[in-house]
PDB file of C-alpha atoms in Angstrom:
ATOM      1  CA  MET A   1      30.938  93.627 215.788  1.00  0.00           C
ATOM      2  CA  ARG A   2      33.659  92.339 213.612  1.00  0.00           C
ATOM      3  CA  PHE A   3      34.861  95.858 212.906  1.00  0.00           C
ATOM      4  CA  VAL A   4      34.796  96.052 216.889  1.00  0.00           C
ATOM      5  CA  ASN A   5      36.928  92.798 217.447  1.00  0.00           C
ATOM      6  CA  PHE A   6      39.157  94.069 214.568  1.00  0.00           C
ATOM      7  CA  VAL A   7      39.655  96.927 216.833  1.00  0.00           C
ATOM      8  CA  LYS A   8      40.449  95.135 219.637  1.00  0.00           C
ATOM      9  CA  ALA A   9      42.800  93.713 218.884  1.00  0.00           C
ATOM     10  CA  ALA A  10      44.296  96.169 217.630  1.00  0.00           C
ATOM     11  CA  ALA A  11      44.289  97.999 220.493  1.00  0.00           C
ATOM     12  CA  LEU A  12      46.083  95.166 222.264  1.00  0.00           C
ATOM     13  CA  SER A  13      48.722  94.309 219.668  1.00  0.00           C
ATOM     14  CA  ALA A  14      49.580  98.213 219.771  1.00  0.00           C
ATOM     15  CA  THR A  15      49.488  98.408 223.248  1.00  0.00           C
ATOM     16  CA  ALA A  16      51.365  95.322 223.706  1.00  0.00           C
ATOM     17  CA  LEU A  17      54.043  96.517 220.600  1.00  0.00           C
ATOM     18  CA  TRP A  18      55.172  99.724 223.130  1.00  0.00           C
ATOM     19  CA  LEU A  19      55.106  97.396 226.170  1.00  0.00           C
ATOM     20  CA  ALA A  20      57.675  95.436 224.443  1.00  0.00           C
ATOM     21  CA  GLY A  21      59.825  98.685 223.345  1.00  0.00           C
ATOM     22  CA  CYS A  22      59.939 100.440 226.631  1.00  0.00           C
ATOM     23  CA  ALA A  23      61.162  97.548 228.589  1.00  0.00           C
ATOM     24  CA  SER A  24      63.651  97.207 225.715  1.00  0.00           C
ATOM     25  CA  THR A  25      66.127 100.061 225.169  1.00  0.00           C
ATOM     26  CA  GLY A  26      69.249  98.666 224.409  1.00  0.00           C
ATOM     27  CA  GLY A  27      70.578  98.603 227.759  1.00  0.00           C
ATOM     28  CA  GLU A  28      70.665 102.043 229.322  1.00  0.00           C
ATOM     29  CA  SER A  29      68.716 102.734 232.139  1.00  0.00           C
ATOM     30  CA  THR A  30      65.856 105.016 232.487  1.00  0.00           C
ATOM     31  CA  SER A  31      65.303 105.684 236.138  1.00  0.00           C
ATOM     32  CA  ASN A  32      67.543 106.335 238.605  1.00  0.00           C
ATOM     33  CA  VAL A  33      65.607 103.163 241.096  1.00  0.00           C
ATOM     34  CA  ASP A  34      68.298 100.720 241.222  1.00  0.00           C
ATOM     35  CA  THR A  35      67.081  97.956 240.788  1.00  0.00           C
ATOM     36  CA  ALA A  36      69.416  95.564 242.630  1.00  0.00           C
ATOM     37  CA  PRO A  37      67.748  94.054 245.252  1.00  0.00           C
ATOM     38  CA  GLU A  38      68.566  95.522 249.155  1.00  0.00           C
ATOM     39  CA  THR A  39      69.498  93.579 251.697  1.00  0.00           C
ATOM     40  CA  VAL A  40      68.592  94.408 254.980  1.00  0.00           C
ATOM     41  CA  THR A  41      71.094  93.389 257.564  1.00  0.00           C
ATOM     42  CA  GLU A  42      69.503  93.325 261.822  1.00  0.00           C
ATOM     43  CA  GLU A  43      71.756  92.318 264.338  1.00  0.00           C
ATOM     44  CA  VAL A  44      70.751  89.555 266.371  1.00  0.00           C
ATOM     45  CA  VAL A  45      71.597  89.447 270.384  1.00  0.00           C
ATOM     46  CA  ILE A  46      70.201  86.340 271.649  1.00  0.00           C
ATOM     47  CA  GLU A  47      71.315  86.693 275.586  1.00  0.00           C
ATOM     48  CA  THR A  48      72.153  82.559 277.096  1.00  0.00           C
ATOM     49  CA  THR A  49      72.230  81.399 280.771  1.00  0.00           C
ATOM     50  CA  PRO A  50      75.175  79.113 281.009  1.00  0.00           C
ATOM     51  CA  VAL A  51      73.752  75.285 281.144  1.00  0.00           C
ATOM     52  CA  LEU A  52      74.663  73.574 284.529  1.00  0.00           C
ATOM     53  CA  ASP A  53      76.121  70.574 285.569  1.00  0.00           C
ATOM     54  CA  PRO A  54      73.004  68.288 287.197  1.00  0.00           C
ATOM     55  CA  ALA A  55      74.341  68.133 290.252  1.00  0.00           C
ATOM     56  CA  VAL A  56      75.118  71.369 290.763  1.00  0.00           C
ATOM     57  CA  GLN A  57      71.264  72.643 289.031  1.00  0.00           C
ATOM     58  CA  ALA A  58      69.967  69.630 291.721  1.00  0.00           C
ATOM     59  CA  VAL A  59      71.966  71.238 295.124  1.00  0.00           C
ATOM     60  CA  ILE A  60      70.549  75.163 293.680  1.00  0.00           C
ATOM     61  CA  ASP A  61      67.070  73.701 293.435  1.00  0.00           C
ATOM     62  CA  SER A  62      67.258  72.131 296.664  1.00  0.00           C
ATOM     63  CA  GLY A  63      68.006  75.484 298.077  1.00  0.00           C
ATOM     64  CA  ASP A  64      69.943  74.013 300.951  1.00  0.00           C
ATOM     65  CA  VAL A  65      72.694  75.473 300.517  1.00  0.00           C
ATOM     66  CA  GLN A  66      73.684  79.467 299.355  1.00  0.00           C
ATOM     67  CA  ALA A  67      76.946  79.247 297.045  1.00  0.00           C
ATOM     68  CA  SER A  68      77.668  80.780 293.674  1.00  0.00           C
ATOM     69  CA  PRO A  69      77.648  77.362 291.876  1.00  0.00           C
ATOM     70  CA  GLU A  70      81.435  77.537 291.081  1.00  0.00           C
ATOM     71  CA  GLN A  71      82.078  77.057 294.872  1.00  0.00           C
ATOM     72  CA  ILE A  72      78.641  74.561 294.419  1.00  0.00           C
ATOM     73  CA  GLU A  73      80.821  72.253 291.001  1.00  0.00           C
ATOM     74  CA  GLN A  74      83.703  73.115 293.643  1.00  0.00           C
ATOM     75  CA  MET A  75      82.232  71.070 297.208  1.00  0.00           C
ATOM     76  CA  LEU A  76      80.454  68.366 295.463  1.00  0.00           C
ATOM     77  CA  GLU A  77      83.689  67.493 293.875  1.00  0.00           C
ATOM     78  CA  GLN A  78      85.702  67.668 297.143  1.00  0.00           C
ATOM     79  CA  LYS A  79      85.509  63.975 298.530  1.00  0.00           C
ATOM     80  CA  THR A  80      88.390  63.524 301.029  1.00  0.00           C
ATOM     81  CA  PHE A  81      88.143  65.157 304.066  1.00  0.00           C
ATOM     82  CA  HIS A  82      90.877  64.724 306.450  1.00  0.00           C
ATOM     83  CA  PHE A  83      91.054  63.980 309.774  1.00  0.00           C
ATOM     84  CA  GLY A  84      93.735  65.486 312.853  1.00  0.00           C
ATOM     85  CA  PHE A  85      95.918  62.939 314.570  1.00  0.00           C
ATOM     86  CA  ASP A  86      93.980  60.203 316.325  1.00  0.00           C
ATOM     87  CA  SER A  87      90.774  61.800 315.475  1.00  0.00           C
ATOM     88  CA  SER A  88      88.003  61.180 314.381  1.00  0.00           C
ATOM     89  CA  LYS A  89      85.969  64.729 314.500  1.00  0.00           C
ATOM     90  CA  LEU A  90      85.444  66.244 311.364  1.00  0.00           C
ATOM     91  CA  LYS A  91      87.185  69.524 310.630  1.00  0.00           C
ATOM     92  CA  GLU A  92      85.100  73.515 310.612  1.00  0.00           C
ATOM     93  CA  ASP A  93      85.959  73.387 306.568  1.00  0.00           C
ATOM     94  CA  ASP A  94      84.510  70.124 306.432  1.00  0.00           C
ATOM     95  CA  TYR A  95      80.711  71.452 306.832  1.00  0.00           C
ATOM     96  CA  LYS A  96      79.684  73.089 303.852  1.00  0.00           C
ATOM     97  CA  ALA A  97      81.328  70.420 301.605  1.00  0.00           C
ATOM     98  CA  LEU A  98      79.343  67.832 303.689  1.00  0.00           C
ATOM     99  CA  ASP A  99      76.184  69.721 303.310  1.00  0.00           C
ATOM    100  CA  VAL A 100      76.467  70.207 299.654  1.00  0.00           C
ATOM    101  CA  GLN A 101      76.823  66.602 299.326  1.00  0.00           C
ATOM    102  CA  ALA A 102      73.461  65.560 301.214  1.00  0.00           C
ATOM    103  CA  ALA A 103      71.611  68.082 299.177  1.00  0.00           C
ATOM    104  CA  PHE A 104      73.108  66.050 295.794  1.00  0.00           C
ATOM    105  CA  LEU A 105      72.314  63.334 297.698  1.00  0.00           C
ATOM    106  CA  ASN A 106      68.577  63.995 298.641  1.00  0.00           C
ATOM    107  CA  SER A 107      67.852  65.860 295.800  1.00  0.00           C
ATOM    108  CA  ARG A 108      65.945  64.259 292.434  1.00  0.00           C
ATOM    109  CA  GLU A 109      69.249  63.658 290.258  1.00  0.00           C
ATOM    110  CA  GLY A 110      70.919  61.847 293.824  1.00  0.00           C
ATOM    111  CA  ARG A 111      68.565  60.046 295.226  1.00  0.00           C
ATOM    112  CA  GLY A 112      68.830  57.416 293.649  1.00  0.00           C
ATOM    113  CA  LYS A 113      73.022  56.820 293.920  1.00  0.00           C
ATOM    114  CA  ASN A 114      74.536  54.728 297.007  1.00  0.00           C
ATOM    115  CA  ILE A 115      77.698  56.153 298.468  1.00  0.00           C
ATOM    116  CA  ILE A 116      80.846  54.252 300.552  1.00  0.00           C
ATOM    117  CA  ILE A 117      82.512  56.126 302.687  1.00  0.00           C
ATOM    118  CA  GLN A 118      86.062  54.828 303.172  1.00  0.00           C
ATOM    119  CA  GLY A 119      88.242  55.459 306.423  1.00  0.00           C
ATOM    120  CA  HIS A 120      92.188  55.738 306.597  1.00  0.00           C
ATOM    121  CA  THR A 121      94.640  56.060 308.679  1.00  0.00           C
ATOM    122  CA  ASP A 122      98.534  57.190 308.830  1.00  0.00           C
ATOM    123  CA  GLU A 123     100.472  54.076 309.576  1.00  0.00           C
ATOM    124  CA  ARG A 124     101.797  54.911 312.789  1.00  0.00           C
ATOM    125  CA  GLY A 125      99.469  52.478 315.661  1.00  0.00           C
ATOM    126  CA  THR A 126      98.562  48.622 315.498  1.00  0.00           C
ATOM    127  CA  ARG A 127      96.441  47.545 312.387  1.00  0.00           C
ATOM    128  CA  THR A 128      93.529  46.874 315.144  1.00  0.00           C
ATOM    129  CA  TYR A 129      93.619  49.753 316.180  1.00  0.00           C
ATOM    130  CA  ASN A 130      93.347  51.651 312.814  1.00  0.00           C
ATOM    131  CA  LEU A 131      91.082  49.830 311.972  1.00  0.00           C
ATOM    132  CA  ALA A 132      89.181  50.902 314.595  1.00  0.00           C
ATOM    133  CA  LEU A 133      89.906  54.789 314.115  1.00  0.00           C
ATOM    134  CA  GLY A 134      88.763  54.314 309.970  1.00  0.00           C
ATOM    135  CA  GLU A 135      85.809  53.209 310.895  1.00  0.00           C
ATOM    136  CA  ARG A 136      84.777  55.824 313.357  1.00  0.00           C
ATOM    137  CA  ARG A 137      86.111  58.757 310.791  1.00  0.00           C
ATOM    138  CA  ALA A 138      83.913  57.064 308.392  1.00  0.00           C
ATOM    139  CA  ASN A 139      81.220  56.981 310.873  1.00  0.00           C
ATOM    140  CA  ALA A 140      81.543  60.959 311.428  1.00  0.00           C
ATOM    141  CA  VAL A 141      80.761  61.138 307.772  1.00  0.00           C
ATOM    142  CA  LYS A 142      78.200  58.853 307.322  1.00  0.00           C
ATOM    143  CA  ASN A 143      76.562  60.149 310.477  1.00  0.00           C
ATOM    144  CA  TYR A 144      76.553  63.952 309.382  1.00  0.00           C
ATOM    145  CA  LEU A 145      75.019  63.054 305.484  1.00  0.00           C
ATOM    146  CA  VAL A 146      72.201  61.198 307.527  1.00  0.00           C
ATOM    147  CA  ALA A 147      71.691  64.076 310.535  1.00  0.00           C
ATOM    148  CA  LYS A 148      71.096  66.056 307.265  1.00  0.00           C
ATOM    149  CA  GLY A 149      68.187  62.870 305.468  1.00  0.00           C
ATOM    150  CA  VAL A 150      70.403  60.310 303.633  1.00  0.00           C
ATOM    151  CA  SER A 151      69.366  57.318 304.219  1.00  0.00           C
ATOM    152  CA  PRO A 152      71.494  54.917 306.319  1.00  0.00           C
ATOM    153  CA  SER A 153      71.067  52.389 303.512  1.00  0.00           C
ATOM    154  CA  ARG A 154      72.441  54.569 300.931  1.00  0.00           C
ATOM    155  CA  ILE A 155      75.417  54.113 302.957  1.00  0.00           C
ATOM    156  CA  GLU A 156      78.599  52.157 303.200  1.00  0.00           C
ATOM    157  CA  VAL A 157      81.189  52.313 305.709  1.00  0.00           C
ATOM    158  CA  ILE A 158      84.382  50.512 305.177  1.00  0.00           C
ATOM    159  CA  SER A 159      87.503  50.906 307.068  1.00  0.00           C
ATOM    160  CA  PHE A 160      91.173  50.332 304.997  1.00  0.00           C
ATOM    161  CA  GLY A 161      93.009  51.785 308.617  1.00  0.00           C
ATOM    162  CA  PHE A 162      96.500  52.032 307.045  1.00  0.00           C
ATOM    163  CA  GLU A 163      96.836  49.549 304.522  1.00  0.00           C
ATOM    164  CA  LYS A 164      95.885  51.926 301.523  1.00  0.00           C
ATOM    165  CA  PRO A 165      98.123  54.757 301.726  1.00  0.00           C
ATOM    166  CA  LEU A 166      97.502  58.312 299.591  1.00  0.00           C
ATOM    167  CA  ASP A 167     101.275  59.617 300.555  1.00  0.00           C
ATOM    168  CA  PRO A 168     103.839  56.193 301.432  1.00  0.00           C
ATOM    169  CA  ALA A 169     106.263  58.355 302.504  1.00  0.00           C
ATOM    170  CA  HIS A 170     107.341  57.741 306.163  1.00  0.00           C
ATOM    171  CA  ASN A 171     107.041  61.676 307.424  1.00  0.00           C
ATOM    172  CA  ALA A 172     104.485  64.618 309.167  1.00  0.00           C
ATOM    173  CA  GLU A 173     103.193  65.301 305.983  1.00  0.00           C
ATOM    174  CA  ALA A 174     102.289  61.942 304.239  1.00  0.00           C
ATOM    175  CA  TRP A 175     100.550  61.452 308.084  1.00  0.00           C
ATOM    176  CA  ALA A 176      97.972  64.327 307.595  1.00  0.00           C
ATOM    177  CA  LYS A 177      97.171  63.629 303.927  1.00  0.00           C
ATOM    178  CA  ASN A 178      97.081  59.553 304.979  1.00  0.00           C
ATOM    179  CA  ARG A 179      94.210  60.614 307.787  1.00  0.00           C
ATOM    180  CA  ARG A 180      91.210  61.135 305.954  1.00  0.00           C
ATOM    181  CA  ALA A 181      86.983  59.553 304.708  1.00  0.00           C
ATOM    182  CA  HIS A 182      86.987  58.987 301.094  1.00  0.00           C
ATOM    183  CA  ILE A 183      83.415  58.895 300.120  1.00  0.00           C
ATOM    184  CA  VAL A 184      82.708  57.033 296.388  1.00  0.00           C
ATOM    185  CA  ILE A 185      79.850  57.272 294.798  1.00  0.00           C
ATOM    186  CA  ASN A 186      77.503  54.442 293.429  1.00  0.00           C
TER     187      ASN A 186
END
């Protein structure tokens, strides 16, 4: 039994020496295989959708307005609506922007917001007349928003008449700028 153990031990030692000798060849490689790890690179393309302003997304989600996100954003930024001389009638171009404002105010994003509509006039006419005209202009915007489903309790109307001109000049160009209703969202 001792002899068998000796033979096993000798065989194991010889195998170990042989393996050790194969591993150290003096720095020369005996194979043509490159032992450096291979780096694999892949091009990964990630498609993302742009993150929209929550107000723009709310208008899109409402389905009430058919326009591009850029157009909706531009109409949401429009807070001033101009009027003709001695008029409180909204212009045709204003309706789509007011539709966007209404869709936002009726959305989950805009439901908690109240608005103030400020009515303004140019300097021509009496103070009393211009206060009444400024109020009619602000009410024209309010009535349109209410017709589109915005609660009247969320809308306050103020008339400044000619007291707060946008352009203080005394000419037709300035007067056209000053005849307006302006929305302030709280």
